[in-house]
mmCIF file of C-alpha atoms and ligand atoms in Angstrom:
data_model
loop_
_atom_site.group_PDB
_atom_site.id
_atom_site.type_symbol
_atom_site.label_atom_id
_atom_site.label_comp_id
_atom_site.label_asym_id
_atom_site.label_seq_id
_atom_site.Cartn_x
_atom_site.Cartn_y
_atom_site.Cartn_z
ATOM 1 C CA UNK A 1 117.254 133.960 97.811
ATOM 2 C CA UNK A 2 114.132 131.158 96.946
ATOM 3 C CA UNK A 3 114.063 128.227 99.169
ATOM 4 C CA UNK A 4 115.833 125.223 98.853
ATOM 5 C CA UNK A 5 113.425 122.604 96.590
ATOM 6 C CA UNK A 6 113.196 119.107 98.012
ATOM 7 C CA UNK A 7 112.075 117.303 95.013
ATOM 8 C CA UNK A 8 110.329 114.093 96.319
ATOM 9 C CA UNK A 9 110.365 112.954 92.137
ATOM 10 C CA UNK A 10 114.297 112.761 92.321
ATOM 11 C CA UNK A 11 114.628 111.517 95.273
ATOM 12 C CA UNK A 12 112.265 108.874 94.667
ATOM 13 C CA UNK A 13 113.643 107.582 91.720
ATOM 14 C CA UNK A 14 116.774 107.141 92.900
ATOM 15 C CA UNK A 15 115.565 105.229 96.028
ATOM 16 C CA UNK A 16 113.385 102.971 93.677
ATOM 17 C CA UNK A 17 117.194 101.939 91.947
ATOM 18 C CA UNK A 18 118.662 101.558 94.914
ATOM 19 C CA UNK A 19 115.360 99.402 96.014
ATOM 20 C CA UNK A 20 115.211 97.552 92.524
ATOM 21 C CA UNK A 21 118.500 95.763 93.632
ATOM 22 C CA UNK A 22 117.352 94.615 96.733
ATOM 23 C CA UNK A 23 114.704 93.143 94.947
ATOM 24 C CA UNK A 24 116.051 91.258 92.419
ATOM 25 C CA UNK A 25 118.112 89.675 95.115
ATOM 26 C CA UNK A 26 114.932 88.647 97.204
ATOM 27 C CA UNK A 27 113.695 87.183 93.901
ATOM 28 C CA UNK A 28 116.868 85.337 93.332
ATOM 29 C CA UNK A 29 117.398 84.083 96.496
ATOM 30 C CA UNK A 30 113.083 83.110 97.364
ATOM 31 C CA UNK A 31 112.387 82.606 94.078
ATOM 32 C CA UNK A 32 109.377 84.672 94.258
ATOM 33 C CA UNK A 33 108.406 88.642 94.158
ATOM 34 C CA UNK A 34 107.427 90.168 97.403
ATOM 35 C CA UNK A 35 103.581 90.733 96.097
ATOM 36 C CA UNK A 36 101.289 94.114 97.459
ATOM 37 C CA UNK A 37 97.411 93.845 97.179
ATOM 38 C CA UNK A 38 94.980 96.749 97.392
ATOM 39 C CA UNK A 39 92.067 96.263 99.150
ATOM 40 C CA UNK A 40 89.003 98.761 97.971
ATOM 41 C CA UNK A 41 85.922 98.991 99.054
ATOM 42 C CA UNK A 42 83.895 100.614 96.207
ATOM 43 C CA UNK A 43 85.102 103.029 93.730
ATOM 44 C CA UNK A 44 85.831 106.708 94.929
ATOM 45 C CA UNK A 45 87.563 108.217 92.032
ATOM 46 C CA UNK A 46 90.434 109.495 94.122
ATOM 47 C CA UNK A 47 91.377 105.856 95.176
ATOM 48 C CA UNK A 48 91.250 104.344 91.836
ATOM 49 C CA UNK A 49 93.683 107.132 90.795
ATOM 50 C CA UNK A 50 95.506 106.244 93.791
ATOM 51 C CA UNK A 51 95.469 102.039 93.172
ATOM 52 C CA UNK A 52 96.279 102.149 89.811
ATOM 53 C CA UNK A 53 99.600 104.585 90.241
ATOM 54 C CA UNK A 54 100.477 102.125 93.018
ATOM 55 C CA UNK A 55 100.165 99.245 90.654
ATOM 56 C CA UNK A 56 102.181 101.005 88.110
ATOM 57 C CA UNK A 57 105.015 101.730 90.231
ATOM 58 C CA UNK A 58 104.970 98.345 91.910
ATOM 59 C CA UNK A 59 105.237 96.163 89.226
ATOM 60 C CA UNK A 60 107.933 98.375 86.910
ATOM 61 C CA UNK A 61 110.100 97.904 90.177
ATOM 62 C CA UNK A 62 109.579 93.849 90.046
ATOM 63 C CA UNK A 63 106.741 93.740 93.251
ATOM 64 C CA UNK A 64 103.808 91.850 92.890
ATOM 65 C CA UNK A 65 100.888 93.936 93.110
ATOM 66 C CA UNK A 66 96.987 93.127 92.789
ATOM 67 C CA UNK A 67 93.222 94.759 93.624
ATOM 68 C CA UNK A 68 91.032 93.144 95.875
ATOM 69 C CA UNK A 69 87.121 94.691 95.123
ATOM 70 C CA UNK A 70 84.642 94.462 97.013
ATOM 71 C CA UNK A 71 80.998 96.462 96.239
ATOM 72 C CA UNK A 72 80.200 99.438 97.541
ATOM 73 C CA UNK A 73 77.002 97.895 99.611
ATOM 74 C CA UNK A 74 79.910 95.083 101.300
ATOM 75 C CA UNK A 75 79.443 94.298 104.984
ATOM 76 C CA UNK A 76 82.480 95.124 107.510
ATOM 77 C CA UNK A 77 81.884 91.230 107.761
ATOM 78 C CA UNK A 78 82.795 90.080 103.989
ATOM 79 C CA UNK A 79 85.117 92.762 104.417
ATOM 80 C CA UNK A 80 86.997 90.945 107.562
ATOM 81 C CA UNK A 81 86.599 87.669 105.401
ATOM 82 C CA UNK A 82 89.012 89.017 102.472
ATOM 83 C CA UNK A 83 91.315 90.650 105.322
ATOM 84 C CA UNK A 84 91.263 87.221 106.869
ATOM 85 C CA UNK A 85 92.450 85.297 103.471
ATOM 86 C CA UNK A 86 95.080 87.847 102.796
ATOM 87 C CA UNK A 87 96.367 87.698 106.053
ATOM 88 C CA UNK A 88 96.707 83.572 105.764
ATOM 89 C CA UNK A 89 97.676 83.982 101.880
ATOM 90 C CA UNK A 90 101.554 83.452 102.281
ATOM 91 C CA UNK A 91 101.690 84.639 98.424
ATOM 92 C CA UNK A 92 100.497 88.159 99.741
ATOM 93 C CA UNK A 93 103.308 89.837 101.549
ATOM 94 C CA UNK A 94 101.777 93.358 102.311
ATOM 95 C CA UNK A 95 98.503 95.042 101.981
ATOM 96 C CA UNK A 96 96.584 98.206 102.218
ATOM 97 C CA UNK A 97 93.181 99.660 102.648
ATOM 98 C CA UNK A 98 91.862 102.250 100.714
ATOM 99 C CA UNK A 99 90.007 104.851 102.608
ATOM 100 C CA UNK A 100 87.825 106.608 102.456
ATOM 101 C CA UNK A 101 85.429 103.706 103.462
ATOM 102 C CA UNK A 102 82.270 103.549 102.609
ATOM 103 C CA UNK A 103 79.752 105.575 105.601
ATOM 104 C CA UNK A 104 78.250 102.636 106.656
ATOM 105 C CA UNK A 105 81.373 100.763 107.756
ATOM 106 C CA UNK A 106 83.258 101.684 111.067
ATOM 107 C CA UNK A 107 86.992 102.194 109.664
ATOM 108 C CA UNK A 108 88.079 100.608 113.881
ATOM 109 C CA UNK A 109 86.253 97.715 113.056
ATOM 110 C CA UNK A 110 87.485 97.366 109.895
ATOM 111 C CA UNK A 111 91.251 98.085 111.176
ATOM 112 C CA UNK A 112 91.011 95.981 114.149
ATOM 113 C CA UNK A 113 90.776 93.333 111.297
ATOM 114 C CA UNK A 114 93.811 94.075 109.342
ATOM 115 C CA UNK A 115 96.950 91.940 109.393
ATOM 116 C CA UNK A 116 99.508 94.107 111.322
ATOM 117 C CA UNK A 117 102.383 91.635 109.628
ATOM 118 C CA UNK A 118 101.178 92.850 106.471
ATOM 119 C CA UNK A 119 100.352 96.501 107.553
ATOM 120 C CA UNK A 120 103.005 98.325 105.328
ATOM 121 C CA UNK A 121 101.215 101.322 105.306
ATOM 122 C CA UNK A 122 101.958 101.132 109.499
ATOM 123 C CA UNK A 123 98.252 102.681 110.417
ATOM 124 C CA UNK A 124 97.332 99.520 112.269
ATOM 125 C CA UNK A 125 97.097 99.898 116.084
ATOM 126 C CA UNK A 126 99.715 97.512 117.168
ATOM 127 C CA UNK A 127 101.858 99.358 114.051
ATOM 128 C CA UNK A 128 100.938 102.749 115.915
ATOM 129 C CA UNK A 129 101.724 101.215 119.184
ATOM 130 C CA UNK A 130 105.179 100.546 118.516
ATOM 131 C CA UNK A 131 105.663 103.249 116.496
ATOM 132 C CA UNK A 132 104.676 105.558 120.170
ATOM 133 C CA UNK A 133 107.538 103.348 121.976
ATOM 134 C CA UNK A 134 109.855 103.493 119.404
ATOM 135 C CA UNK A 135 110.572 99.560 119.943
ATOM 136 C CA UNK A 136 111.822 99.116 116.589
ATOM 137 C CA UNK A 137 110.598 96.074 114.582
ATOM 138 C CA UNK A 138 107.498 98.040 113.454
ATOM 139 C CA UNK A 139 106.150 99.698 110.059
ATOM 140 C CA UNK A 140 106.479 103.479 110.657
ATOM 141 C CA UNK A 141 103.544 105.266 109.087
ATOM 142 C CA UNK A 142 104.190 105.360 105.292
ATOM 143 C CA UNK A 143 103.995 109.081 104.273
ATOM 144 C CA UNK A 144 105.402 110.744 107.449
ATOM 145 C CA UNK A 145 108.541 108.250 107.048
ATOM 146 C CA UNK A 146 108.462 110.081 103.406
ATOM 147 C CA UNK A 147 108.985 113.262 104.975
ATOM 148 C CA UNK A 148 112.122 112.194 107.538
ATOM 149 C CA UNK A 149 113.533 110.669 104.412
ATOM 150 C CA UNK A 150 113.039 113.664 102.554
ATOM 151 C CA UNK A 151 114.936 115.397 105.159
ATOM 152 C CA UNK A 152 117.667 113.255 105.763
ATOM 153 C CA UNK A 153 118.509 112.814 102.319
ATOM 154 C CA UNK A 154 118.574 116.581 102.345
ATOM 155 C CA UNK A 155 120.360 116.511 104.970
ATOM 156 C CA UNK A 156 118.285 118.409 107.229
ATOM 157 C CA UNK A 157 119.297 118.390 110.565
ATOM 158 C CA UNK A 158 116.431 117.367 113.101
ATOM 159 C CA UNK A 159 118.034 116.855 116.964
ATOM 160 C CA UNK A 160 117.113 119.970 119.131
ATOM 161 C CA UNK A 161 115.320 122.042 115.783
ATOM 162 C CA UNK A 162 111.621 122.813 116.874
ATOM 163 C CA UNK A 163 109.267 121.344 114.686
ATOM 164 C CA UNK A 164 105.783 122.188 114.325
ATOM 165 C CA UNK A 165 103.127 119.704 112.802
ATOM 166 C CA UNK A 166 99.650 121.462 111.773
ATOM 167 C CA UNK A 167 97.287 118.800 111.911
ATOM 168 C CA UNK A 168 96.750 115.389 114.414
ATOM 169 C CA UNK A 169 95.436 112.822 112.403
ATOM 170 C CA UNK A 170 96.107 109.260 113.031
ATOM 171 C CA UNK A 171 97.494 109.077 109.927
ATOM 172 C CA UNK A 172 99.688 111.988 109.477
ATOM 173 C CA UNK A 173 100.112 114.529 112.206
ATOM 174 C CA UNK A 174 99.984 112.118 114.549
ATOM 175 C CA UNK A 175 102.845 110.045 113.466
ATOM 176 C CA UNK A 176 105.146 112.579 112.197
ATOM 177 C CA UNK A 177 105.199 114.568 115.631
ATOM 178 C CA UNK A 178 106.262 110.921 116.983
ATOM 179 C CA UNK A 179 109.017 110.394 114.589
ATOM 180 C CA UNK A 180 110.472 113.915 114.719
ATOM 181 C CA UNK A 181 110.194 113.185 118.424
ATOM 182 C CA UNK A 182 112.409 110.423 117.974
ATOM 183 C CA UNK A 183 115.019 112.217 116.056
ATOM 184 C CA UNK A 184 115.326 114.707 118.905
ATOM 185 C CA UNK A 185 113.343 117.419 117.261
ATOM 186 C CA UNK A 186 111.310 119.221 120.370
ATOM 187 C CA UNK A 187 107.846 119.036 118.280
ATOM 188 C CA UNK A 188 105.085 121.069 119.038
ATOM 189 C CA UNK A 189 101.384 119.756 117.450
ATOM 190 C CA UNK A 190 98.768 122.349 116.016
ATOM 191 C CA UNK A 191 94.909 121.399 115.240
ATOM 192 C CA UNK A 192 91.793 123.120 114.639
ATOM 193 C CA UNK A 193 91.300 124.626 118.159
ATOM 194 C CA UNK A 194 94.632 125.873 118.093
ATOM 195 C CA UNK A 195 94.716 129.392 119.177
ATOM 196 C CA UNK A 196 96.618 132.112 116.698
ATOM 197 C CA UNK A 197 97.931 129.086 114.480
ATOM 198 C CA UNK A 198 100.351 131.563 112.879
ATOM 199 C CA UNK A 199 102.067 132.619 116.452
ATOM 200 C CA UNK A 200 102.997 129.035 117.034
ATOM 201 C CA UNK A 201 104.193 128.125 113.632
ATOM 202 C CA UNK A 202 106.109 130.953 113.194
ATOM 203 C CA UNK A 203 108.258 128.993 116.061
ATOM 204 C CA UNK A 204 109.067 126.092 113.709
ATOM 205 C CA UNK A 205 112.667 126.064 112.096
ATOM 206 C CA UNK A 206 110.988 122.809 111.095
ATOM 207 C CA UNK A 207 107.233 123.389 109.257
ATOM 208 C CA UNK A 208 104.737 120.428 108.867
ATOM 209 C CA UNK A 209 101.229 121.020 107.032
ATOM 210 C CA UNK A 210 98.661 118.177 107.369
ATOM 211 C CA UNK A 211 95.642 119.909 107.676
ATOM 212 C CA UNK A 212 94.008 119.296 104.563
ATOM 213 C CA UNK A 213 93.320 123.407 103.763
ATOM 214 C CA UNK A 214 94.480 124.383 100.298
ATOM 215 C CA UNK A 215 96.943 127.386 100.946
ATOM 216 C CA UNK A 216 96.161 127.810 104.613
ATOM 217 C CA UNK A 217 100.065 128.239 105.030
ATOM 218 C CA UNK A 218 100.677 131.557 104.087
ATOM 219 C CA UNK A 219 104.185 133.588 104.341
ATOM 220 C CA UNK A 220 103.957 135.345 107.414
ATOM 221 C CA UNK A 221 103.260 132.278 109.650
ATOM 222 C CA UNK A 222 106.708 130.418 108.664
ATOM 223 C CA UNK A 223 110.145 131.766 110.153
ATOM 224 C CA UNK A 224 111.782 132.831 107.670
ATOM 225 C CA UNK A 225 114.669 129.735 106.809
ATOM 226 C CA UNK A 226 112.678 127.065 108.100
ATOM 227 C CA UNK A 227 112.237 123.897 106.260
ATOM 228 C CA UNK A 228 108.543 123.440 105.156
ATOM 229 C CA UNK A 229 106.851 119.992 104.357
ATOM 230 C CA UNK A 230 103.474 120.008 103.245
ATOM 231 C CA UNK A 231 101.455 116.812 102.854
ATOM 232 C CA UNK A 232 98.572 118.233 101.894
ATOM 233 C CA UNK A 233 96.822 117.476 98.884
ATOM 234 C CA UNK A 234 93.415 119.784 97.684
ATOM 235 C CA UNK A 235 91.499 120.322 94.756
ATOM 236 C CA UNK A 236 90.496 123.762 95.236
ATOM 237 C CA UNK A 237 87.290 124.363 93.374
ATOM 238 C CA UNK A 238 88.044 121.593 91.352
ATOM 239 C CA UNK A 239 90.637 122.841 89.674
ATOM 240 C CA UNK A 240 95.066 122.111 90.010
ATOM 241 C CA UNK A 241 96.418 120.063 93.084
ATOM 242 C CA UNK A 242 97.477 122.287 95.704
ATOM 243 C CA UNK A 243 99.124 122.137 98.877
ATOM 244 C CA UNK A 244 98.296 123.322 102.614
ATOM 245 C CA UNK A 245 100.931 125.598 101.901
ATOM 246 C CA UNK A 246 100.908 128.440 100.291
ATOM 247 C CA UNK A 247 104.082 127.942 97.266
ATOM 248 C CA UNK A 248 105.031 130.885 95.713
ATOM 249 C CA UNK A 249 104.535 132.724 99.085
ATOM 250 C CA UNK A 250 106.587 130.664 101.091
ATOM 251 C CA UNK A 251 108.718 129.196 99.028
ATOM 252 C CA UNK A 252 110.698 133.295 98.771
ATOM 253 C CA UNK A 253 111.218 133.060 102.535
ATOM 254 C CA UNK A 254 111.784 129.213 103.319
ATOM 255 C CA UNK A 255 114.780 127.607 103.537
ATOM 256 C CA UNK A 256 114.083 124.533 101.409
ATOM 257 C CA UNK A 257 110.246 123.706 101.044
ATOM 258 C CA UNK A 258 108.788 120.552 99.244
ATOM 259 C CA UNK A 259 106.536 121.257 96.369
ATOM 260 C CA UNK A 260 103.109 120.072 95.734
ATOM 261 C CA UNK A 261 102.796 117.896 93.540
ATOM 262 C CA UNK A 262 106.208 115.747 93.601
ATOM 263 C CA UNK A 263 107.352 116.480 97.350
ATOM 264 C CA UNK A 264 105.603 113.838 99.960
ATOM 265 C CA UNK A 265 103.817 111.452 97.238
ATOM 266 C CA UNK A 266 106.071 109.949 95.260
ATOM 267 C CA UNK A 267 108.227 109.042 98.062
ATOM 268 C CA UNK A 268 105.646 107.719 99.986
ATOM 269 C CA UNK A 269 105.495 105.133 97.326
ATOM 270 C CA UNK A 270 108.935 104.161 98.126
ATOM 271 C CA UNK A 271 108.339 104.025 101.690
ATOM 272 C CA UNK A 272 105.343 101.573 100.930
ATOM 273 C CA UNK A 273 107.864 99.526 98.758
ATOM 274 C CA UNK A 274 110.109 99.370 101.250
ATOM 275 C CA UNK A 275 107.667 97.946 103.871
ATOM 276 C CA UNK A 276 106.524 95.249 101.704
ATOM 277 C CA UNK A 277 110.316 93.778 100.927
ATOM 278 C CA UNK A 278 110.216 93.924 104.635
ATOM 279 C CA UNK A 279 107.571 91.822 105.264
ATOM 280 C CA UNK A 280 108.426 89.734 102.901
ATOM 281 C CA UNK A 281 111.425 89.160 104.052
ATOM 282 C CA UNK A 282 110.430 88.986 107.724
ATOM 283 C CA UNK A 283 107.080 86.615 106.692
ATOM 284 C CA UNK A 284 110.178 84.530 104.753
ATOM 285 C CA UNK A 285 112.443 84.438 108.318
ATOM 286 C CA UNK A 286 108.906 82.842 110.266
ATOM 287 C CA UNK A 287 108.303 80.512 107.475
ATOM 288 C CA UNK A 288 105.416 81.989 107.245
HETATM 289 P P1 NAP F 1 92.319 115.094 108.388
HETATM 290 O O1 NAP F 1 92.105 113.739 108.938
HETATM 291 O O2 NAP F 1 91.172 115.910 107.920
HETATM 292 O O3 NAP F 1 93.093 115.931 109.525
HETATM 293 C C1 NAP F 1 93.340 117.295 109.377
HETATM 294 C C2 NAP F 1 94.002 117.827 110.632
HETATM 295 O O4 NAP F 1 94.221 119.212 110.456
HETATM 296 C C3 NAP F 1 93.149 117.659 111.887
HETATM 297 O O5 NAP F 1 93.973 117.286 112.977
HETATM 298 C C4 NAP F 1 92.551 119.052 112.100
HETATM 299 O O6 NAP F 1 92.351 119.377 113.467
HETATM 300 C C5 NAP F 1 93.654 119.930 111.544
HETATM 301 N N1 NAP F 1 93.129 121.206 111.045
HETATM 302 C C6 NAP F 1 92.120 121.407 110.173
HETATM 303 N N2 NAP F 1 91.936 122.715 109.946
HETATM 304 C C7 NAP F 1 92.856 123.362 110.708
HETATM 305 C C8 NAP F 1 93.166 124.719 110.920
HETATM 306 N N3 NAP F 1 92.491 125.709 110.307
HETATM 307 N N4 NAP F 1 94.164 125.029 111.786
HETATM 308 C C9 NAP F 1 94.866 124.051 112.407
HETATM 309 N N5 NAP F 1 94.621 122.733 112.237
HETATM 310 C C10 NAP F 1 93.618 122.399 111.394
HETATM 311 O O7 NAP F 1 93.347 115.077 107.182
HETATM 312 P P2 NAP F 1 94.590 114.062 106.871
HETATM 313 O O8 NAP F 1 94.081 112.742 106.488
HETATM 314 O O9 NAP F 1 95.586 114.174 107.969
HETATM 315 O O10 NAP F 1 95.161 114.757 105.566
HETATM 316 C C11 NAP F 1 95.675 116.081 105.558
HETATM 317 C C12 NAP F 1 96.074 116.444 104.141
HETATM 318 O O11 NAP F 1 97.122 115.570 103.697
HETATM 319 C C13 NAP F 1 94.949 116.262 103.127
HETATM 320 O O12 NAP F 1 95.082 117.291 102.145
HETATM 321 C C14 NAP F 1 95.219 114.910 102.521
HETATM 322 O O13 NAP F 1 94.693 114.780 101.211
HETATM 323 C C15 NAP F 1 96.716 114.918 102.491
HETATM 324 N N6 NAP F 1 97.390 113.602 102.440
HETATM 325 C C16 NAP F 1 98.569 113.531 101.769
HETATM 326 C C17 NAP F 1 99.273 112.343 101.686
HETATM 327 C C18 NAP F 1 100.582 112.337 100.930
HETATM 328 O O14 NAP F 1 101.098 111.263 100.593
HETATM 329 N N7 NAP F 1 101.184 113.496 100.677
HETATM 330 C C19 NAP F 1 98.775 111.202 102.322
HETATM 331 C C20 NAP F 1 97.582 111.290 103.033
HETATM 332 C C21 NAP F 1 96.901 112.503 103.075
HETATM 333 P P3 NAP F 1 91.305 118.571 114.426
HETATM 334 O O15 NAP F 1 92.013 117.297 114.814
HETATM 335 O O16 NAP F 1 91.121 119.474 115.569
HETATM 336 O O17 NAP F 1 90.073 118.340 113.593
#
């Protein structure tokens, strides 16, 4: 029997109804729309994609949402001058910053700049801090919060399952070994001087791919039942999107597998809709 197909497309849309209600009630009762703005610096293809589906699906589901430009030749200094504005604009309610960055700015620098109040994306340090001590009253990292709400919708169960996360960056791996942690999973973390990758994942009755290598998830390294999320996102040779895992292999042995496209992204969205009615909301409660 195929896997089990956790269709991040479905589940998103019915979050985003579920979501649209909340917001028309912020509206009603503020009188304004909890408003996003996109900060770029320059204009790598793959984030203009990126900003203009985010503006799309903002605004159909009532957010504000605006582009902040600045040229590819800015300084981390004008940079830190917009950040600055948008984090004293109380008409801006969250934000994020489009990476890559251009080479000649130092992404810490730039970060160290960024208004955690406003960080719905949750990749700020203080964000990552409390996100490590599980304090609450945080933004949890956008797209691993995707995947737990992919799998509790699912209804996956997490406490005591070993899960193993291929890949450590601060921006995926990273964060989603902390919040499995926090649902009890016992999480084991894989990176590129990982010894016999496929021994250790092979362990997971919970699968996580964020290494950023088309197909590099192949059938033999997943047990067979385990749940599989893969973030990644490749352009093989230039050609169709594909995943870190490889589909039609894996998906014959998994026990429910998200596909690439529609698994991780479009709920990510959501998750980044969710943080900005949050700060909104929270930036109302200062009077801020
Ligand atoms: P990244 O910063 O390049 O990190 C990749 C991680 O994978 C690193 O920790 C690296 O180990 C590890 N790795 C690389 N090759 C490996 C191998 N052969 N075996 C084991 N580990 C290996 O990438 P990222 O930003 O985390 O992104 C990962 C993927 O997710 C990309 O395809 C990206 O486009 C995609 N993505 C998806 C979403 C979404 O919404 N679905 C959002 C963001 C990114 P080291 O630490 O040792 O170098």
């Amino acid at each position: 029997m195929g896997a089990r197909i956790l269709d991040g497309r479905a589940l998103a849309a019915q979050l985003r109804a579920e979501l649209a209600t909340q917001v028309a009630a912020f509206r009603d009762e503020s009188g304004y729309a909890p408003a996003l703005v996109v900060v770029r610096v320059g204009n790598d293809p793959a984030s203009v994609s990126y900003a203009k589906t985010i503006d799309k699906s903002f605004r159909e589901a009532g957010f504000g949402c605006r582009l902040e430009l600045l040229p590819d030749d800015a300084t981390v200094a004008q940079l830190g001058a917009v950040l600055e504005r948008l984090s004293a604009d109380e008409n801006v309610h969250g934000a994020i910053m489009q990476r890559p960055l251009p080479g000649h700015m130092d992404a810490d620098a730039v970060m160290s700049k960024f208004p955690t109040a406003k960080d719905v994306e949750g990749v700020t340090a203080l964000n990552m801090g409390k996100l490590m001590l599980n304090t609450g009253n945080y933004f949890p990292t956008a797209t691993p919060s995707a995947a737990i709400t992919l799998l509790k919708h699912a209804g996956i169960p997490l406490a005591g399952k070993h899960a193993v996360v291929a890949g450590r960056s601060n921006i995926l791996g990273r964060p989603m070994a902390l919040l499995l942690l926090h649902e009890n999973a016992t999480v084991t973390i894989c990176h590129s001087r990982t010894r016999d990758l496929g021994e250790i994942t092979r362990q997971g009755d919970i699968l996580i791919a964020a290494v950023g290598k088309a197909n590099l998830i192949k059938r033999e390294m997943v047990k067979p039942g385990a749940t599989v999320i893969d973030f990644g996102v490749n352009f093989p040779d230039g050609g169709k999107m594909r995943g870190d895992v490889d589909y039609e292999q894996v998906k014959a042995i998994a026990g429910a597998i998200t596909p690439v496209p529609g698994g991780t992204g479009p709920v990510t969205t959501v998750m980044l809709m969710y943080n900005t009615l949050q700060a909104a909301k929270n930036q109302r409660s200062n009077g801020q």
